[in-house]
Short mmCIF file of N, CA, C and O in Angstrom, two decimals:
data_model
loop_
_atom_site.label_atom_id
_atom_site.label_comp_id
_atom_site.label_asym_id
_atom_site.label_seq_id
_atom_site.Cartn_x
_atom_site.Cartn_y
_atom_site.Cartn_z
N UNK A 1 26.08 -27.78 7.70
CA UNK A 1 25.13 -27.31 8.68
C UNK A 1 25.55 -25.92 9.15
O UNK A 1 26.72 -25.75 9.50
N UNK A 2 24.72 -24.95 9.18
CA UNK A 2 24.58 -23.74 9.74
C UNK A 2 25.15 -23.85 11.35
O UNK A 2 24.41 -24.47 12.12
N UNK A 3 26.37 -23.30 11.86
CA UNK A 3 26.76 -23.35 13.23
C UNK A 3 26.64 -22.26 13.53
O UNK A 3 26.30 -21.46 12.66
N UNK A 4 26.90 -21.76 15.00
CA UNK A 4 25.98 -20.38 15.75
C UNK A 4 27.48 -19.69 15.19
O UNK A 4 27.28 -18.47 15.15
N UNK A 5 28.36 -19.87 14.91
CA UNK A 5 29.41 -18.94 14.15
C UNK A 5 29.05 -18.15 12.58
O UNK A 5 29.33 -17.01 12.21
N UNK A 6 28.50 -18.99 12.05
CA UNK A 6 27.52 -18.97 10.61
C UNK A 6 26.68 -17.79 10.73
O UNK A 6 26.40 -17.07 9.76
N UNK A 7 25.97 -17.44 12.77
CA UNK A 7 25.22 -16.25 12.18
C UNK A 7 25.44 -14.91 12.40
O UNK A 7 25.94 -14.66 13.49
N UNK A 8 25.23 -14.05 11.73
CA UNK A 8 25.04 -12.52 11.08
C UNK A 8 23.69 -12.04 12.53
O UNK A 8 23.01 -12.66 13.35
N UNK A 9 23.85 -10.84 12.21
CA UNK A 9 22.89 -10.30 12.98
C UNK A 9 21.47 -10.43 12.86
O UNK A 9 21.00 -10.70 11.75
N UNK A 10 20.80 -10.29 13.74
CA UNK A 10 19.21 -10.29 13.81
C UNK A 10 18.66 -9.62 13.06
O UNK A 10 18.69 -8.42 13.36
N UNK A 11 17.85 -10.02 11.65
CA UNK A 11 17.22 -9.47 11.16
C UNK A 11 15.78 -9.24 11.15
O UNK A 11 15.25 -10.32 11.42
N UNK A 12 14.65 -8.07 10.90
CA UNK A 12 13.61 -8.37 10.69
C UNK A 12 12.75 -7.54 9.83
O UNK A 12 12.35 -6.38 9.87
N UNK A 13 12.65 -8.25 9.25
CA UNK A 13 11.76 -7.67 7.40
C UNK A 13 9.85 -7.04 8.22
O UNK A 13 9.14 -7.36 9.17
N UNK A 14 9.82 -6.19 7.27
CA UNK A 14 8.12 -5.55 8.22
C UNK A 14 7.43 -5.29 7.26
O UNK A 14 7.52 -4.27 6.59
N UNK A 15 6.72 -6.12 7.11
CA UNK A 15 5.50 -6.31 5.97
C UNK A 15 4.30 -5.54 6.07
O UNK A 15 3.46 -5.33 5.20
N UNK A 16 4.32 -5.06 7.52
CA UNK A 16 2.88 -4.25 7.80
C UNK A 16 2.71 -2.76 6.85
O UNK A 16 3.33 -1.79 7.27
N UNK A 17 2.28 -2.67 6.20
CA UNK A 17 1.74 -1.32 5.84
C UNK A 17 1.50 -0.39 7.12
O UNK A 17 1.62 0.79 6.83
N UNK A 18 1.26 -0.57 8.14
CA UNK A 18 0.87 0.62 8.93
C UNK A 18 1.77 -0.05 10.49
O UNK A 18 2.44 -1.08 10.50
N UNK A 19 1.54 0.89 11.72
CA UNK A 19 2.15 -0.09 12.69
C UNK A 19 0.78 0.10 13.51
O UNK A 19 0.21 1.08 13.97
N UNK A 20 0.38 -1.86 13.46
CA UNK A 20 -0.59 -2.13 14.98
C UNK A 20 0.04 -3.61 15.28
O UNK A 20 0.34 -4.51 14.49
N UNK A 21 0.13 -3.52 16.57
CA UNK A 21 0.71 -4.50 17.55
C UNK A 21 -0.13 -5.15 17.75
O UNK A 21 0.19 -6.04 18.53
N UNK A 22 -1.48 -5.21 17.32
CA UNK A 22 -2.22 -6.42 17.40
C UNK A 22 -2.25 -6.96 15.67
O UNK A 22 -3.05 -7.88 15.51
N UNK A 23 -1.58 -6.58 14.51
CA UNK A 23 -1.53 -6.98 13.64
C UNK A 23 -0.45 -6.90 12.47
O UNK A 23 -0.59 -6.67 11.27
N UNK A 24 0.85 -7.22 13.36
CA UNK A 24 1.86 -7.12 12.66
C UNK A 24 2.62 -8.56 11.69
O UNK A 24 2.88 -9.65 12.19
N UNK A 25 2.84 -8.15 10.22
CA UNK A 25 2.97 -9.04 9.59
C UNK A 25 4.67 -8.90 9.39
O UNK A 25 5.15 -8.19 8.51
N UNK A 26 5.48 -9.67 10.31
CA UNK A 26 6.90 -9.35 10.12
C UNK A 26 7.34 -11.25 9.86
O UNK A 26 6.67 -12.28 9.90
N UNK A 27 9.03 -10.90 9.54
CA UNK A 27 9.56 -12.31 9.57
C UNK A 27 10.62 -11.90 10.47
O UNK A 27 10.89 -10.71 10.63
N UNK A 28 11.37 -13.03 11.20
CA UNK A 28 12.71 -12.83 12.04
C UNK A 28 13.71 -13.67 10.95
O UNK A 28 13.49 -14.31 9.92
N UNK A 29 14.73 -13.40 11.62
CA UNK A 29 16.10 -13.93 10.83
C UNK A 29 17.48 -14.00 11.26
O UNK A 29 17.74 -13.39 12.29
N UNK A 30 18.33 -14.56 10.74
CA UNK A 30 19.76 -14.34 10.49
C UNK A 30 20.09 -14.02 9.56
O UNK A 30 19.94 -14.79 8.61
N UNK A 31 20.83 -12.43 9.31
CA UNK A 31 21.68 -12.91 8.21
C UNK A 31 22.68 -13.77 8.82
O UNK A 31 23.05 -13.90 9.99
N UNK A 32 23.21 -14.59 7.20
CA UNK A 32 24.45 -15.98 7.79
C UNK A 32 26.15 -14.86 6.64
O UNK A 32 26.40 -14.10 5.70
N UNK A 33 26.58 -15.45 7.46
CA UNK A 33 28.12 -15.84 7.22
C UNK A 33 28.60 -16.37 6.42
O UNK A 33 29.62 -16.05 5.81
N UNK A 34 28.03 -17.17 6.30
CA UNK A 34 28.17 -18.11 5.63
C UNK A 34 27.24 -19.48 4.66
O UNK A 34 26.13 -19.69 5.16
N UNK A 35 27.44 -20.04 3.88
CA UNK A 35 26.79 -20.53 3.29
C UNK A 35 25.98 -21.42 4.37
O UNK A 35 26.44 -21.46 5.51
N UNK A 36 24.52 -22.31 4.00
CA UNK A 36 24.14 -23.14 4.97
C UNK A 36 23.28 -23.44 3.96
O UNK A 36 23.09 -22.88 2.88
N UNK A 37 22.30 -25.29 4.93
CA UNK A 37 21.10 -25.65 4.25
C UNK A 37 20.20 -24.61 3.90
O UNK A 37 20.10 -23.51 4.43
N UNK A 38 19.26 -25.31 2.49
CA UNK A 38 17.85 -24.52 2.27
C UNK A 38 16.94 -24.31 3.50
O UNK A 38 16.01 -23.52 3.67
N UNK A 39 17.55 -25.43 4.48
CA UNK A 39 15.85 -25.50 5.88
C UNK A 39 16.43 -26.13 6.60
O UNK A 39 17.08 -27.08 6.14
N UNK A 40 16.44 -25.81 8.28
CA UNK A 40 16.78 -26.48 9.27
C UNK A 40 15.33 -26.61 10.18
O UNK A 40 14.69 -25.67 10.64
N UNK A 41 15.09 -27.73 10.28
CA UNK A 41 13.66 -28.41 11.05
C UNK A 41 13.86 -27.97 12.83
O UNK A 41 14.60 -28.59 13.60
N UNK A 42 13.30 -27.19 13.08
CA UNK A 42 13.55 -26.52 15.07
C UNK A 42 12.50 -27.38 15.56
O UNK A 42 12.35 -27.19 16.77
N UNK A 43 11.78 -28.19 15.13
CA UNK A 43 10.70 -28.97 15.96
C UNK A 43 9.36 -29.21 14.83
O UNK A 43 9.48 -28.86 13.65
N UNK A 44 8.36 -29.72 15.25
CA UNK A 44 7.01 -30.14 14.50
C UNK A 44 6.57 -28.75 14.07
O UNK A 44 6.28 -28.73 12.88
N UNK A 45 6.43 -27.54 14.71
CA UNK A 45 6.03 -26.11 14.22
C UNK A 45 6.73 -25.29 13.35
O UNK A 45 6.34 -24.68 12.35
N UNK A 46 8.12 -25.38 14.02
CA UNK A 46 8.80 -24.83 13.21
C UNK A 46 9.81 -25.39 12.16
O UNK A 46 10.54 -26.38 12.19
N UNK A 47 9.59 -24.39 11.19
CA UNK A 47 10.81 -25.13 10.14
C UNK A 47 11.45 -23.45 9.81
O UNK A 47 10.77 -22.46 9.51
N UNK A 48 13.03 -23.54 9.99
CA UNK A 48 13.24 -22.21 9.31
C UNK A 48 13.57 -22.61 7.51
O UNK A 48 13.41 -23.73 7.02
N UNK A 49 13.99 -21.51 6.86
CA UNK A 49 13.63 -21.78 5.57
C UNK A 49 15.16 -20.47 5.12
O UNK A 49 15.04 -19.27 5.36
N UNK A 50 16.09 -20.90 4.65
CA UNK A 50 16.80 -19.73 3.94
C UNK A 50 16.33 -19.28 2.62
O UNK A 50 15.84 -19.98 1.73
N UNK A 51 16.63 -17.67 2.62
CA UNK A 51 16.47 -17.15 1.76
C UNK A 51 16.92 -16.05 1.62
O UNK A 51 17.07 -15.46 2.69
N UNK A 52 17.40 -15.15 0.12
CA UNK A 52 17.77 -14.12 -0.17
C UNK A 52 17.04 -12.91 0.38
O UNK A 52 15.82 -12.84 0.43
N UNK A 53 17.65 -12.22 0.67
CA UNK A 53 16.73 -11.06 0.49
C UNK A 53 16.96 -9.90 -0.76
O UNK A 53 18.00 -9.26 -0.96
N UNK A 54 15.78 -9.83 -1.45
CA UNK A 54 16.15 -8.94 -2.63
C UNK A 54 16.96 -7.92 -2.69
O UNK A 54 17.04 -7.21 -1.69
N UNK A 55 17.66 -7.60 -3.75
CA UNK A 55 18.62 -6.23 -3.55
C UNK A 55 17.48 -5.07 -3.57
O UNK A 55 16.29 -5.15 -3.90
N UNK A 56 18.28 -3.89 -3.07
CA UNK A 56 17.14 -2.42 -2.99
C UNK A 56 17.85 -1.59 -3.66
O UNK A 56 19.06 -1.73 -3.46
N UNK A 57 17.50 -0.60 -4.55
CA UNK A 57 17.94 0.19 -5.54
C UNK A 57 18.51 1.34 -4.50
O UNK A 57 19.56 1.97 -4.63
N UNK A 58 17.68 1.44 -3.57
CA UNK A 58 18.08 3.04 -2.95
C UNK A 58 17.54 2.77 -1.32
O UNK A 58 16.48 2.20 -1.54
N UNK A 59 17.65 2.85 -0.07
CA UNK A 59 17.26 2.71 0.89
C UNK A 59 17.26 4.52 1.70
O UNK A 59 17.90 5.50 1.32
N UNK A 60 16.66 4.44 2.43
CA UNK A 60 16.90 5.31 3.98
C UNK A 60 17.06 4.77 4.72
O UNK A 60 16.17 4.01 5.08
N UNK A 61 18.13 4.81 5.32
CA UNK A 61 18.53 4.24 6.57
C UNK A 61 18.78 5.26 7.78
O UNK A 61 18.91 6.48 7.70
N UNK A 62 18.83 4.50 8.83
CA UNK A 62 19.15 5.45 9.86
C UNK A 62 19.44 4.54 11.45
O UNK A 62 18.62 3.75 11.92
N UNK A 63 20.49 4.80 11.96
CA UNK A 63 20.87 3.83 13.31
C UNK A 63 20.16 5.02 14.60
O UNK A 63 20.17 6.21 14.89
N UNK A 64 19.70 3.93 14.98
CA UNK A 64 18.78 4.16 16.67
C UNK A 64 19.69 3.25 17.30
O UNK A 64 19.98 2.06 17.13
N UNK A 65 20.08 4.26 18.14
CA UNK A 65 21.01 3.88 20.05
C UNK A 65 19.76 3.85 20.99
O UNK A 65 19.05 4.86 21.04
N UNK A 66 19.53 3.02 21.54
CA UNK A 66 19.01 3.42 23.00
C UNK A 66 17.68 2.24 23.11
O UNK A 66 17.73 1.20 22.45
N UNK A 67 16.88 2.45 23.75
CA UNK A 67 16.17 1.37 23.73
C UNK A 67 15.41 0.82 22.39
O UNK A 67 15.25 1.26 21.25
N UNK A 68 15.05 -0.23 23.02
CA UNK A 68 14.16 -1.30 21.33
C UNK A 68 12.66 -0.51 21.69
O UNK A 68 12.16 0.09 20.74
N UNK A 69 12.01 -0.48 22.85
CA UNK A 69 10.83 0.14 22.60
C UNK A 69 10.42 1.65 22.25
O UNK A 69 9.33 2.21 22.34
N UNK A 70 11.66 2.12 21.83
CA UNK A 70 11.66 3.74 21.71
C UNK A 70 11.80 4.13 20.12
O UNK A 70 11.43 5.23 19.71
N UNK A 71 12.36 3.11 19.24
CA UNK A 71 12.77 2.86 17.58
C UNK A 71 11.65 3.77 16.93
O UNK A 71 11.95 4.38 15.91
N UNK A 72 10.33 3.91 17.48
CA UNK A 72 9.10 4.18 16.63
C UNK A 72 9.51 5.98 16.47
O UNK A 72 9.06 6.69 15.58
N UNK A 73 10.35 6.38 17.42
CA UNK A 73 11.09 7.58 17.50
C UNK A 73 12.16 7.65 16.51
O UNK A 73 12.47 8.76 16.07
N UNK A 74 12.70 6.70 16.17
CA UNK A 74 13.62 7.15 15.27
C UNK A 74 12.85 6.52 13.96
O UNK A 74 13.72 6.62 13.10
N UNK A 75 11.82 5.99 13.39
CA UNK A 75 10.69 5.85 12.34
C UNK A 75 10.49 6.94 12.35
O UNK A 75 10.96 7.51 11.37
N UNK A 76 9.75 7.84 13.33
CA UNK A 76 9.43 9.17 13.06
C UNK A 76 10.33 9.67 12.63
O UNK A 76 10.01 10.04 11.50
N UNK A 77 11.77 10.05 12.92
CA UNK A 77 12.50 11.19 12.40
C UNK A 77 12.93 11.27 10.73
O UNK A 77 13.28 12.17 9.96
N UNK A 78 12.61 9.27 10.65
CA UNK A 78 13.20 9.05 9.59
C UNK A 78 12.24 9.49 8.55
O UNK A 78 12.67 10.02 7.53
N UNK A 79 10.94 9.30 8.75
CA UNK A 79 10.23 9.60 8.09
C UNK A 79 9.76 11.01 7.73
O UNK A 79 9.20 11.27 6.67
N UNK A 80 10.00 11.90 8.66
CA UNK A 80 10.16 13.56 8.70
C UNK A 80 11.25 14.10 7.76
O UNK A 80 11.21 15.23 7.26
N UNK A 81 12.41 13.02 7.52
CA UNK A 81 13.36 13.28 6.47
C UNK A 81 12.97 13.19 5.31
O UNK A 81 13.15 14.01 4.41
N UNK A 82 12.23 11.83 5.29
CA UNK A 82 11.68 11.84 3.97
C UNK A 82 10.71 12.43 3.33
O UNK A 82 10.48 12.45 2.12
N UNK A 83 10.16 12.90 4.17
CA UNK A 83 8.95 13.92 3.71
C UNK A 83 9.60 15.27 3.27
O UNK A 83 9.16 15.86 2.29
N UNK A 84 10.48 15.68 3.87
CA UNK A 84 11.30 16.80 3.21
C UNK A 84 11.85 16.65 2.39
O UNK A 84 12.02 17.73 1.82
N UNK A 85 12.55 15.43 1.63
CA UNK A 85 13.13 15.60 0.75
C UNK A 85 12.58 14.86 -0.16
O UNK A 85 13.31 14.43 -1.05
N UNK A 86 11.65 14.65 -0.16
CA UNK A 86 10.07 14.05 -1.32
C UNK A 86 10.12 12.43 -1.83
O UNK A 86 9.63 11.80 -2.77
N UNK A 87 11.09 12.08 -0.54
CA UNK A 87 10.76 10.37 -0.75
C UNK A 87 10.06 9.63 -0.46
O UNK A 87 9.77 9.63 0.74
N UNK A 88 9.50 8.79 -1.19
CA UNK A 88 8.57 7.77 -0.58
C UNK A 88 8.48 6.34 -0.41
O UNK A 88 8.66 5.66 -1.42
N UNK A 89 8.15 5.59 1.02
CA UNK A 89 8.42 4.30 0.91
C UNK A 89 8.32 3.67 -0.31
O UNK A 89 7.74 4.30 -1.20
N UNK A 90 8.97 2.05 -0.69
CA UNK A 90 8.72 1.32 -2.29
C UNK A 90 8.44 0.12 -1.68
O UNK A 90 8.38 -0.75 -2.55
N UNK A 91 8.20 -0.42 -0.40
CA UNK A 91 8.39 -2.16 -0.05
C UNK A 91 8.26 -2.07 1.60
O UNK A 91 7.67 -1.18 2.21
N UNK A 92 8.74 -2.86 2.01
CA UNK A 92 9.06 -3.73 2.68
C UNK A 92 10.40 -3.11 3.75
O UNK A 92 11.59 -3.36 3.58
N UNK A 93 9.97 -2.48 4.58
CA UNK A 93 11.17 -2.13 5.46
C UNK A 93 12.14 -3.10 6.41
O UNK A 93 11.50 -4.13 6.66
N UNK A 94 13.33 -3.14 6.97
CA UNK A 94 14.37 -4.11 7.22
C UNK A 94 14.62 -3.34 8.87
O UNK A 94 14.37 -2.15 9.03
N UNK A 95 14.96 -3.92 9.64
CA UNK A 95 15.46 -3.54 11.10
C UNK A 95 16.73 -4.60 11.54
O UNK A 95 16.57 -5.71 12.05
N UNK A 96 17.48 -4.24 11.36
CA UNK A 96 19.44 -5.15 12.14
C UNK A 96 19.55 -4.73 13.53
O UNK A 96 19.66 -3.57 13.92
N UNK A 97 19.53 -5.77 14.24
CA UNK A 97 19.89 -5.30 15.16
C UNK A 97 21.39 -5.37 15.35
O UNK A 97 21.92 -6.41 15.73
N UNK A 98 22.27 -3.99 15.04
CA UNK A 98 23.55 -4.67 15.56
C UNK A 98 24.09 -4.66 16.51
O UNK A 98 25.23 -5.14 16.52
N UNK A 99 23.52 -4.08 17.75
CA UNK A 99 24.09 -4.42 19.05
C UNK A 99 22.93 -5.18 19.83
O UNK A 99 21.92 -4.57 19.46
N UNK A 100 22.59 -5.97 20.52
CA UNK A 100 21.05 -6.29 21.35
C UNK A 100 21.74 -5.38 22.32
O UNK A 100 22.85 -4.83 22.36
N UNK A 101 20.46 -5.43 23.28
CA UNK A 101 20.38 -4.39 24.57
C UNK A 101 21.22 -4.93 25.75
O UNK A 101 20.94 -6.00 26.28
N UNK A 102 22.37 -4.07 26.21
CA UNK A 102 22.97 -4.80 26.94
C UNK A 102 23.02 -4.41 28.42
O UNK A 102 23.93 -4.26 29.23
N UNK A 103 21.65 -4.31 28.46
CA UNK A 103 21.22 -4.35 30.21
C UNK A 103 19.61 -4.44 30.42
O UNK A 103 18.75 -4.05 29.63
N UNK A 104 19.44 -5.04 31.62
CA UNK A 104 17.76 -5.20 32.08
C UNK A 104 16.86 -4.46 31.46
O UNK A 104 15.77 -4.83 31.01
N UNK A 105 17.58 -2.89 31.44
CA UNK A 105 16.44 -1.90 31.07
C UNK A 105 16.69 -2.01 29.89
O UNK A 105 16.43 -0.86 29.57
N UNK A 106 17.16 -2.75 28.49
CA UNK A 106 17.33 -2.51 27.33
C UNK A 106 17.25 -1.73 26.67
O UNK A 106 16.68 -1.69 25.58
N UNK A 107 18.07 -0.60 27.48
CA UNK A 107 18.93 0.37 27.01
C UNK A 107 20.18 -0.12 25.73
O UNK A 107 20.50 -1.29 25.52
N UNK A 108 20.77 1.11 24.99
CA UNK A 108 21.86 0.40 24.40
C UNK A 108 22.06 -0.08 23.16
O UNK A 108 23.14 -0.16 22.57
N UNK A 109 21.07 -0.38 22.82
CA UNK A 109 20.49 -1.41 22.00
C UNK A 109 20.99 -0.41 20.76
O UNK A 109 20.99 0.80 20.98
N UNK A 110 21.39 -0.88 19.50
CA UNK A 110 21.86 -0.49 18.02
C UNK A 110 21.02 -0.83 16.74
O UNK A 110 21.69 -1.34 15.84
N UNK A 111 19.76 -0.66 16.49
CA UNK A 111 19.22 -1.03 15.29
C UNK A 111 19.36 0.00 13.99
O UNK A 111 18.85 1.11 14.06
N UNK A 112 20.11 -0.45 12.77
CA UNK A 112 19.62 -0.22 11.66
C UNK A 112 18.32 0.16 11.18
O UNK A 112 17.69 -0.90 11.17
N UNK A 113 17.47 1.20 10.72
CA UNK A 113 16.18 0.80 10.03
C UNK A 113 16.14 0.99 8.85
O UNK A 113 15.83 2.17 8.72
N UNK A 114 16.27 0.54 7.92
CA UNK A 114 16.26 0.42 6.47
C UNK A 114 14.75 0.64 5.76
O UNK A 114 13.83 -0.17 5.92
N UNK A 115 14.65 1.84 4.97
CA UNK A 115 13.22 1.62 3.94
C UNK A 115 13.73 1.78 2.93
O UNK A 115 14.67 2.54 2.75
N UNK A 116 13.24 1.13 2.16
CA UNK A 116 12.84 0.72 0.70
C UNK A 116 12.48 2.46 0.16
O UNK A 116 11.62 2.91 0.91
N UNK A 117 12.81 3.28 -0.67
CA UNK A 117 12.47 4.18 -1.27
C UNK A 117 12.58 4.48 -3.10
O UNK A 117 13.20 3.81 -3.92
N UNK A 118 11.80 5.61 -3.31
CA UNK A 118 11.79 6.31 -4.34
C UNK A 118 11.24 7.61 -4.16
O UNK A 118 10.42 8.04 -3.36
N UNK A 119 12.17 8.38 -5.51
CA UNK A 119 12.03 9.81 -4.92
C UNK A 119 9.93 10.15 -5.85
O UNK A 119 9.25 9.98 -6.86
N UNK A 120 9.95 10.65 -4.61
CA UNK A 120 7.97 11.38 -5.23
C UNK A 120 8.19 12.39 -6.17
O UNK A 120 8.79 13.46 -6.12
N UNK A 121 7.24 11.47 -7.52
CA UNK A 121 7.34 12.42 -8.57
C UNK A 121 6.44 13.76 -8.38
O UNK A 121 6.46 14.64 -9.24
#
């Protein structure tokens, strides 16, 4: 059985092609530590479900300090990089949180943002 030692940081995969908050197609997660079941049952609604996440040939990444509702600021910068240097998303972008926010104002806060790339022919 998966114990709260087993988990890895907060992950979340972003399926949306574009960003609207009334129609975002994301998943949440752990990465684990360690090995665990295929599925742990949280109640009649939920069932979580393990799974890999595919390897990525090449990413952009980039760590955002400071608040969780401000990240779309560091999307922008990231993406201003990539436009200069002629990359273009390939998938499915990734967000870690590796610090959560460690005060009221969720300030603080440490996310990873990971995209999926290839360079534009």
């Amino acid at each position: 059985m998966v114990g709260r030692n087993s988990l890895g940081h907060i992950t979340i995969i972003i399926h949306s092609p574009m960003y609207d908050p009334q129609a975002l197609d994301v998943e949440v997660g752990y990465l684990l530590t360690q090995k665990g079941p295929q599925s742990v049952e949280r109640s009649e609604e939920w069932l979580l479900t393990m799974r890999t996440l595919p390897a990525i040939e090449t990413m952009a990444t980039l760590a955002h300090v400071g608040r969780v509702s401000d990240s779309h600021r560091s999307y922008g910068a990231l993406a201003t990089w990539m436009e200069h240097y002629g990359w273009q998303i390939s998938g499915a972008g990734r967000d870690i949180l590796l610090q959560l926010p460690q005060s009221e104002e969720q300030d603080e806060a440490v996310i990873e943002i990971q995209l999926p790339v290839t360079i534009d022919a």
